Short mmCIF file of C-alpha atoms and ligand atoms in Angstrom, two decimals:
data_model
loop_
_atom_site.label_atom_id
_atom_site.label_comp_id
_atom_site.label_asym_id
_atom_site.label_seq_id
_atom_site.Cartn_x
_atom_site.Cartn_y
_atom_site.Cartn_z
CA UNK A 129 -9.44 -22.62 20.79
CA UNK A 130 -9.98 -19.66 18.51
CA UNK A 131 -10.67 -20.36 14.82
CA UNK A 132 -7.36 -21.29 13.24
CA UNK A 133 -7.16 -18.29 10.89
CA UNK A 134 -4.30 -15.83 11.48
CA UNK A 135 -2.59 -12.99 9.63
CA UNK A 136 1.14 -13.24 10.25
CA UNK A 137 3.20 -10.06 9.77
CA UNK A 138 6.81 -10.79 8.81
CA UNK A 139 9.17 -8.13 10.17
CA UNK A 140 12.19 -9.41 8.29
CA UNK A 141 10.34 -9.22 4.98
CA UNK A 142 9.26 -5.65 5.71
CA UNK A 143 12.89 -4.78 6.36
CA UNK A 144 14.06 -6.61 3.27
CA UNK A 145 11.54 -4.77 1.08
CA UNK A 146 12.55 -1.41 2.54
CA UNK A 147 16.13 -2.23 1.58
CA UNK A 148 15.01 -2.96 -1.97
CA UNK A 149 13.61 0.59 -2.15
CA UNK A 150 16.87 1.99 -0.77
CA UNK A 151 18.97 0.02 -3.22
CA UNK A 152 16.86 1.19 -6.16
CA UNK A 153 17.16 4.86 -5.17
CA UNK A 154 20.34 5.23 -3.13
CA UNK A 155 20.37 9.03 -3.36
CA UNK A 156 16.82 9.52 -2.13
CA UNK A 157 15.26 9.80 1.26
CA UNK A 158 12.96 6.81 1.57
CA UNK A 159 9.64 7.50 3.22
CA UNK A 160 7.60 4.47 4.24
CA UNK A 161 3.94 4.97 3.36
CA UNK A 162 1.86 3.62 6.26
CA UNK A 163 -1.56 4.98 5.38
CA UNK A 164 -4.61 2.77 5.87
CA UNK A 165 -3.06 1.34 9.03
CA UNK A 166 0.09 0.37 7.14
CA UNK A 167 -1.89 -1.15 4.26
CA UNK A 168 -3.76 -3.30 6.76
CA UNK A 169 -0.65 -4.62 8.50
CA UNK A 170 -0.98 -2.39 11.58
CA UNK A 171 1.18 0.68 12.18
CA UNK A 172 2.43 -0.67 15.49
CA UNK A 173 3.37 -3.99 13.87
CA UNK A 174 5.47 -2.47 11.08
CA UNK A 175 7.11 0.30 13.05
CA UNK A 176 10.22 -1.57 14.23
CA UNK A 177 10.94 -2.84 10.73
CA UNK A 178 10.51 0.62 9.20
CA UNK A 179 12.40 2.60 11.84
CA UNK A 180 15.37 2.86 9.51
CA UNK A 181 13.27 4.75 6.93
CA UNK A 182 13.92 8.48 6.57
CA UNK A 183 10.30 9.36 7.22
CA UNK A 184 6.73 8.11 7.35
CA UNK A 185 3.91 9.20 5.06
CA UNK A 186 0.24 8.72 5.86
CA UNK A 187 -3.15 10.38 5.64
CA UNK A 188 -4.73 11.29 8.91
CA UNK A 189 -3.81 12.86 12.19
CA UNK A 190 -4.90 9.86 14.23
CA UNK A 191 -2.31 7.73 12.44
CA UNK A 192 0.33 10.45 12.77
CA UNK A 193 -0.29 10.50 16.51
CA UNK A 194 0.21 6.74 16.66
CA UNK A 195 3.61 7.08 14.94
CA UNK A 196 4.65 9.77 17.40
CA UNK A 197 3.39 7.67 20.32
CA UNK A 198 5.73 4.89 19.19
CA UNK A 199 8.63 7.28 19.71
CA UNK A 200 9.28 8.38 16.13
CA UNK A 201 10.80 11.87 16.10
CA UNK A 202 11.71 12.09 12.38
CA UNK A 203 9.62 13.42 9.49
CA UNK A 204 5.94 12.52 9.15
CA UNK A 205 4.20 13.65 5.97
CA UNK A 206 0.44 14.03 5.63
CA UNK A 207 -0.05 13.05 1.98
CA UNK A 208 -3.40 14.78 1.55
CA UNK A 209 -2.55 17.65 3.85
CA UNK A 210 -4.91 19.12 6.40
CA UNK A 211 -8.65 18.56 6.41
CA UNK A 212 -9.53 21.51 8.65
CA UNK A 213 -7.95 24.72 9.85
CA UNK A 214 -7.71 23.24 13.34
CA UNK A 215 -5.45 20.47 12.02
CA UNK A 216 -2.64 23.01 11.76
CA UNK A 217 -2.44 23.18 15.55
CA UNK A 218 -1.85 19.43 15.66
CA UNK A 219 0.73 19.70 12.88
CA UNK A 220 2.47 22.39 14.89
CA UNK A 221 2.38 20.41 18.13
CA UNK A 222 3.40 17.10 16.55
CA UNK A 223 5.90 18.53 14.07
CA UNK A 224 4.15 17.16 10.99
CA UNK A 225 4.89 18.00 7.36
CA UNK A 226 1.95 18.25 5.01
CA UNK A 227 1.05 18.71 1.39
CA UNK A 228 -0.91 21.67 0.08
CA UNK A 229 -3.03 20.73 -2.88
CA UNK A 230 -5.80 23.36 -2.89
CA UNK A 231 -6.39 27.06 -2.41
CA UNK A 232 -8.41 26.65 0.80
CA UNK A 233 -5.48 24.95 2.54
CA UNK A 234 -3.24 27.82 1.53
CA UNK A 235 -5.67 30.32 3.10
CA UNK A 236 -5.76 28.35 6.34
CA UNK A 237 -1.99 28.27 6.46
CA UNK A 238 -1.66 32.01 5.81
CA UNK A 239 -4.00 32.66 8.77
CA UNK A 240 -2.19 30.40 11.21
CA UNK A 241 -1.64 32.60 14.26
CA UNK A 242 1.25 30.94 16.10
CA UNK A 243 4.86 31.25 15.26
CA UNK A 244 5.51 28.18 13.18
CA UNK A 245 7.88 27.02 10.47
CA UNK A 246 6.16 24.30 8.54
CA UNK A 247 7.72 21.85 6.12
CA UNK A 248 5.30 22.03 3.19
CA UNK A 249 4.95 19.87 0.07
CA UNK A 250 3.34 21.77 -2.77
CA UNK A 251 1.42 19.40 -4.96
CA UNK A 252 1.15 19.81 -8.70
CA UNK A 253 -1.69 18.27 -10.64
CA UNK A 254 0.41 17.04 -13.53
CA UNK A 255 -2.30 14.90 -15.07
CA UNK A 256 -3.78 12.59 -12.42
CA UNK A 257 -6.57 15.12 -11.86
CA UNK A 258 -7.29 14.24 -8.27
CA UNK A 259 -5.31 16.70 -6.14
CA UNK A 260 -2.95 19.58 -6.78
CA UNK A 261 -2.56 22.90 -8.49
CA UNK A 262 -2.66 23.01 -12.23
CA UNK A 263 0.69 23.57 -13.96
CA UNK A 264 -0.29 27.06 -15.10
CA UNK A 265 -1.13 28.11 -11.51
CA UNK A 266 1.75 26.33 -9.85
CA UNK A 267 4.49 28.96 -10.03
CA UNK A 268 2.28 31.66 -8.65
CA UNK A 269 1.24 29.49 -5.70
CA UNK A 270 4.88 28.61 -5.14
CA UNK A 271 5.76 32.32 -4.90
CA UNK A 272 2.87 32.93 -2.51
CA UNK A 273 3.90 30.09 -0.23
CA UNK A 274 7.56 31.08 -0.34
CA UNK A 275 6.72 34.47 1.07
CA UNK A 276 4.65 33.14 4.00
CA UNK A 277 6.38 33.37 7.39
CA UNK A 278 4.66 30.07 8.34
CA UNK A 279 6.65 28.17 5.73
CA UNK A 280 10.18 27.03 6.39
CA UNK A 281 10.75 24.62 3.54
CA UNK A 282 8.95 23.89 0.30
CA UNK A 283 9.18 20.63 -1.63
CA UNK A 284 7.77 20.06 -5.11
CA UNK A 285 5.44 17.09 -5.16
CA UNK A 286 3.44 15.18 -7.73
CA UNK A 287 1.96 11.74 -8.17
CA UNK A 288 1.98 9.42 -11.20
CA UNK A 289 -1.17 7.92 -12.63
CA UNK A 290 0.61 5.41 -14.88
CA UNK A 291 4.01 4.54 -13.41
CA UNK A 292 3.04 0.86 -13.63
CA UNK A 293 3.00 0.56 -17.41
CA UNK A 294 2.74 1.96 -20.86
CA UNK A 295 0.09 4.48 -21.73
CA UNK A 296 -0.46 6.47 -24.90
CA UNK A 297 2.07 4.22 -26.60
CA UNK A 298 4.97 5.15 -24.33
CA UNK A 299 6.13 4.82 -20.74
CA UNK A 300 3.35 6.10 -18.51
CA UNK A 301 5.46 8.63 -16.66
CA UNK A 302 6.81 10.62 -19.61
CA UNK A 303 3.99 13.11 -20.05
CA UNK A 304 3.83 13.98 -16.34
CA UNK A 305 7.61 14.22 -15.93
CA UNK A 306 7.92 16.61 -18.85
CA UNK A 307 5.20 18.86 -17.53
CA UNK A 308 6.59 18.85 -13.98
CA UNK A 309 10.13 19.62 -15.14
CA UNK A 310 9.01 22.37 -17.49
CA UNK A 311 7.26 24.18 -14.65
CA UNK A 312 9.72 23.78 -11.78
CA UNK A 313 13.11 23.53 -13.52
CA UNK A 314 14.40 26.90 -12.28
CA UNK A 315 12.70 26.93 -8.86
CA UNK A 316 14.66 25.99 -5.76
CA UNK A 317 13.50 23.15 -3.50
CA UNK A 318 13.59 19.39 -3.20
CA UNK A 319 11.37 17.11 -5.28
CA UNK A 320 9.17 14.18 -4.34
CA UNK A 321 7.62 12.17 -7.14
CA UNK A 322 8.00 8.40 -6.97
CA UNK A 323 5.56 5.80 -5.66
CA UNK A 324 6.47 2.08 -5.68
CA UNK A 325 5.86 1.54 -9.38
CA UNK A 326 8.10 4.49 -10.25
CA UNK A 327 10.80 3.36 -7.80
CA UNK A 328 10.94 -0.11 -9.31
CA UNK A 329 10.45 0.70 -12.98
CA UNK A 330 12.03 4.14 -13.32
CA UNK A 331 15.26 4.19 -11.35
CA UNK A 332 16.51 7.10 -13.43
CA UNK A 333 14.05 9.44 -11.68
CA UNK A 334 16.01 9.75 -8.41
CA UNK A 335 13.92 12.41 -6.68
CA UNK A 336 14.90 13.69 -3.22
CA UNK A 337 12.05 12.07 -1.29
CA UNK A 338 10.48 8.84 -2.51
CA UNK A 339 7.18 7.54 -1.20
CA UNK A 340 7.30 3.76 -1.15
CA UNK A 341 4.06 2.03 -0.24
CA UNK A 342 2.90 -1.25 -1.71
CA UNK A 343 6.36 -2.64 -2.48
CA UNK A 344 7.24 -2.55 1.22
CA UNK A 345 4.42 -4.98 1.90
CA UNK A 346 5.52 -7.47 -0.72
CA UNK A 347 3.12 -6.87 -3.58
CA UNK A 348 4.22 -5.99 -7.10
CA UNK A 349 2.74 -2.69 -8.28
CA UNK A 350 2.85 -3.76 -11.92
CA UNK A 351 1.69 -7.36 -11.67
CA UNK A 352 1.36 -9.29 -13.98
CA UNK A 353 4.14 -7.53 -15.96
CA UNK A 354 6.41 -8.24 -13.00
CA UNK A 355 5.92 -10.56 -10.05
CA UNK A 356 7.31 -10.05 -6.54
CA UNK A 357 10.03 -12.55 -7.47
CA UNK A 358 11.03 -10.36 -10.42
CA UNK A 359 11.40 -7.38 -8.06
CA UNK A 360 12.98 -9.42 -5.24
CA UNK A 361 10.15 -8.57 -2.84
CA UNK A 362 8.92 -10.80 -0.03
CA UNK A 363 5.33 -11.12 1.24
CA UNK A 364 4.98 -9.18 4.49
CA UNK A 365 1.60 -10.67 5.38
CA UNK A 366 0.56 -14.32 5.37
CA UNK A 367 -3.12 -15.15 5.73
CA UNK A 368 -3.03 -18.68 7.10
CA UNK A 369 -5.69 -21.10 8.22
CA UNK A 370 -6.34 -24.83 8.36
CA UNK A 371 -8.55 -27.52 6.90
CA UNK A 372 -11.43 -28.12 9.28
CA UNK A 373 -13.23 -30.83 7.25
CA UNK A 374 -12.77 -33.09 4.23
CA UNK A 375 -15.48 -34.04 1.74
CA UNK A 376 -15.36 -36.95 -0.67
CA UNK A 377 -17.37 -35.93 -3.73
CA UNK A 378 -18.85 -38.18 -6.40
CA UNK A 379 -19.03 -37.06 -10.02
CA UNK A 380 -21.96 -34.65 -10.29
CA UNK A 381 -21.87 -33.54 -6.63
CA UNK A 382 -21.70 -29.80 -5.98
CA UNK A 383 -19.93 -27.69 -3.35
CA UNK A 384 -21.22 -24.68 -1.47
CA UNK A 385 -23.97 -22.12 -2.00
CA UNK A 386 -25.57 -21.92 -5.40
CA UNK A 387 -23.94 -25.23 -6.38
CA UNK A 388 -21.47 -23.16 -8.37
CA UNK A 389 -18.95 -25.96 -8.58
CA UNK A 390 -19.90 -29.43 -9.85
CA UNK A 391 -17.37 -32.26 -9.63
CA UNK A 392 -16.66 -33.77 -13.05
CA UNK A 393 -15.34 -36.94 -11.46
CA UNK A 394 -14.89 -38.31 -7.96
CA UNK A 395 -12.68 -35.93 -5.97
CA UNK A 396 -11.68 -34.84 -2.49
CA UNK A 397 -12.16 -31.27 -1.32
CA UNK A 398 -11.02 -29.61 1.88
CA UNK A 399 -13.04 -27.05 3.83
CA UNK A 400 -10.98 -24.11 5.04
CA UNK A 401 -11.70 -21.86 8.01
CA UNK A 402 -11.66 -18.64 5.99
CA UNK A 403 -14.47 -16.73 4.33
CA UNK A 404 -15.46 -13.30 3.14
CA UNK A 405 -16.02 -12.17 6.73
CA UNK A 406 -12.26 -12.61 7.16
CA UNK A 407 -11.49 -10.53 4.08
CA UNK A 408 -11.18 -13.21 1.40
CA UNK A 409 -13.35 -11.83 -1.36
CA UNK A 410 -16.59 -13.60 -2.16
CA UNK A 411 -16.24 -13.03 -5.90
CA UNK A 412 -12.91 -14.89 -6.05
CA UNK A 413 -12.98 -17.27 -9.00
CA UNK A 414 -12.79 -21.07 -8.87
CA UNK A 415 -9.22 -21.96 -9.78
CA UNK A 416 -7.60 -19.16 -7.76
CA UNK A 417 -4.44 -20.57 -6.13
CA UNK A 418 -4.30 -21.67 -2.48
CA UNK A 419 -1.46 -23.52 -0.71
CA UNK A 420 -2.24 -26.67 1.28
CA UNK A 421 0.72 -27.99 3.29
CA UNK A 422 2.86 -25.73 1.08
CA UNK A 423 1.58 -27.33 -2.16
CA UNK A 424 -0.31 -25.37 -4.76
CA UNK A 425 -3.99 -26.13 -5.11
CA UNK A 426 -7.01 -24.03 -5.93
CA UNK A 427 -10.34 -22.65 -4.79
CA UNK A 428 -13.50 -24.48 -5.75
CA UNK A 429 -17.04 -23.11 -5.58
CA UNK A 430 -18.42 -20.00 -3.93
CA UNK A 431 -16.68 -18.44 -0.94
CA UNK A 432 -19.07 -18.24 2.01
CA UNK A 433 -18.93 -16.03 5.09
CA UNK A 434 -16.78 -18.33 7.22
CA UNK A 435 -15.56 -21.07 4.90
CA UNK A 436 -14.28 -21.87 1.47
CA UNK A 437 -13.40 -25.10 -0.32
CA UNK A 438 -10.12 -26.22 -1.85
CA UNK A 439 -9.37 -28.97 -4.35
CA UNK A 440 -7.45 -31.86 -2.75
CA UNK A 441 -7.55 -34.22 -5.76
CA UNK A 442 -3.76 -34.29 -6.06
CA UNK A 443 -3.04 -34.00 -2.31
CA UNK A 444 -3.84 -37.40 -0.76
CA UNK A 445 -1.96 -36.56 2.44
CA UNK A 446 -3.92 -33.41 3.19
CA UNK A 447 -6.12 -33.86 6.25
CA UNK A 448 -8.01 -31.96 8.91
CA UNK A 449 -5.46 -29.63 10.50
CA UNK A 450 -3.35 -29.27 7.35
CA UNK A 451 -1.94 -25.78 6.93
CA UNK A 452 -3.68 -23.59 4.35
CA UNK A 453 -2.16 -20.37 3.00
CA UNK A 454 -4.61 -17.99 1.35
CA UNK A 455 -1.75 -15.62 0.48
CA UNK A 456 1.81 -15.06 1.71
CA UNK A 457 4.15 -17.82 2.81
CA UNK A 458 3.70 -21.25 4.37
CA UNK A 459 5.58 -22.11 7.57
CA UNK A 460 7.97 -24.08 5.35
CA UNK A 461 8.58 -21.08 3.12
CA UNK A 462 6.43 -21.81 0.03
CA UNK A 463 5.26 -18.52 -1.48
CA UNK A 464 1.85 -17.53 -2.86
CA UNK A 465 1.88 -13.85 -3.78
CA UNK A 466 -1.12 -11.75 -2.88
CA UNK A 467 -1.03 -10.45 -6.46
CA UNK A 468 -1.98 -13.85 -7.86
CA UNK A 469 -4.87 -14.16 -5.44
CA UNK A 470 -6.07 -10.62 -6.15
CA UNK A 471 -6.13 -11.43 -9.86
CA UNK A 472 -8.63 -14.19 -9.00
CA UNK A 473 -11.17 -11.57 -7.96
CA UNK A 474 -10.27 -8.91 -10.49
CA UNK A 475 -8.55 -6.67 -7.98
CA UNK A 476 -5.04 -5.78 -6.76
CA UNK A 477 -2.95 -6.76 -3.75
CA UNK A 478 -3.53 -3.36 -2.15
CA UNK A 479 -7.23 -4.04 -1.71
CA UNK A 480 -6.85 -7.51 -0.22
CA UNK A 481 -4.25 -6.53 2.37
CA UNK A 482 -6.28 -3.52 3.47
CA UNK A 483 -9.44 -5.57 3.87
CA UNK A 484 -8.49 -8.32 6.33
CA UNK A 485 -11.20 -7.97 8.96
CA UNK A 486 -11.03 -7.33 12.69
CA UNK A 487 -11.98 -10.88 13.64
CA UNK A 488 -8.73 -12.23 12.21
CA UNK A 489 -6.01 -12.66 14.81
CA UNK A 490 -2.83 -10.78 13.82
CA UNK A 491 0.53 -12.05 15.01
CA UNK A 492 4.11 -11.01 14.29
CA UNK A 493 7.06 -13.14 13.52
C1 PLP B 290 -0.41 5.94 -1.45
C2 PLP B 290 0.52 6.93 -1.99
C3 PLP B 290 1.84 6.56 -2.32
C4 PLP B 290 2.32 5.13 -2.26
O1 PLP B 290 1.88 4.44 -3.39
P1 PLP B 290 2.29 2.92 -3.64
O2 PLP B 290 1.74 2.61 -4.98
O3 PLP B 290 1.60 2.12 -2.57
O4 PLP B 290 3.75 2.87 -3.54
C5 PLP B 290 2.69 7.56 -2.76
N1 PLP B 290 2.27 8.85 -2.87
C6 PLP B 290 1.02 9.21 -2.59
C7 PLP B 290 0.62 10.63 -2.75
C8 PLP B 290 0.10 8.28 -2.14
O5 PLP B 290 -1.14 8.66 -1.85
#
């Protein structure tokens, strides 16, 4: 028997979440962002569920090749563009779209020797200050690209730094939207601006191509302002394990390394086959929620490499073999959002789902 820990990928939930994106922005093309191996879910495992998307967006050529190998013939967008001049040959062969965010990429493109008609996304740095051309350069670069024979279609692209909340005393998208509009208002071409937070919180944006990532996997981009229930999203990954031992503690007994948890009174704890070597973060705080047999309980003591402990004080029926859900859904349908668990270690759902390790057995349902 393998260790009982598994990561279950729920195809129906992936589909449901994709439909939420569509419903929010009915006039947009919905691209499914599958970078980082589909946010840790596995590109091959999400492909069927996302086949009804209008395109896929990701980062590297190896992942683009995997999408093509699955039979996808529609648009594939490289969000950070090309990393070397050679990459253009792959883009040509595989029919990939890509962003251009820097001068050097533009030079590579202008030198591309084969007859090609690329679908290019020109990225504006509208305030995030990671990638893109500054607003004052943007129009000139647009003109340059428009005149290149290698370019068939140009889309205006930018990315929000604060779509998930208020900044500077107002909605976090206002300053970037105003800048973007002021620069491109009279230029032709489609627009692509929204990530998940913008799709959910700013329906009025309605750009031509939306780039939905985290929401498709059932995590709320603006937790704790909104939960997945508020956005009608369903967890797409369930990290499930089992109790492999029970300990009866006396008042004053401790649990785990460093004796970080001391029982205040007699209590039962369960030992779970899940540790930081599976991707459950070691710094997760005592009190972070865990489901046992579908009932809410909580983490006690320090997470070790292969095990962690859960409070069973109020769960007299829990026993060795009882189902434990670290995040996601129980077999009976109880829900523990990854956002709540991430909050227990000061991080976000994105990081937890990307960090489930190779030793965990992935299955699909
Ligand atoms: C990752 C990424 C997205 C998706 O963001 P989510 O918050 O996961 O929806 C969209 N656009 C760009 C450029 C990205 O890098």
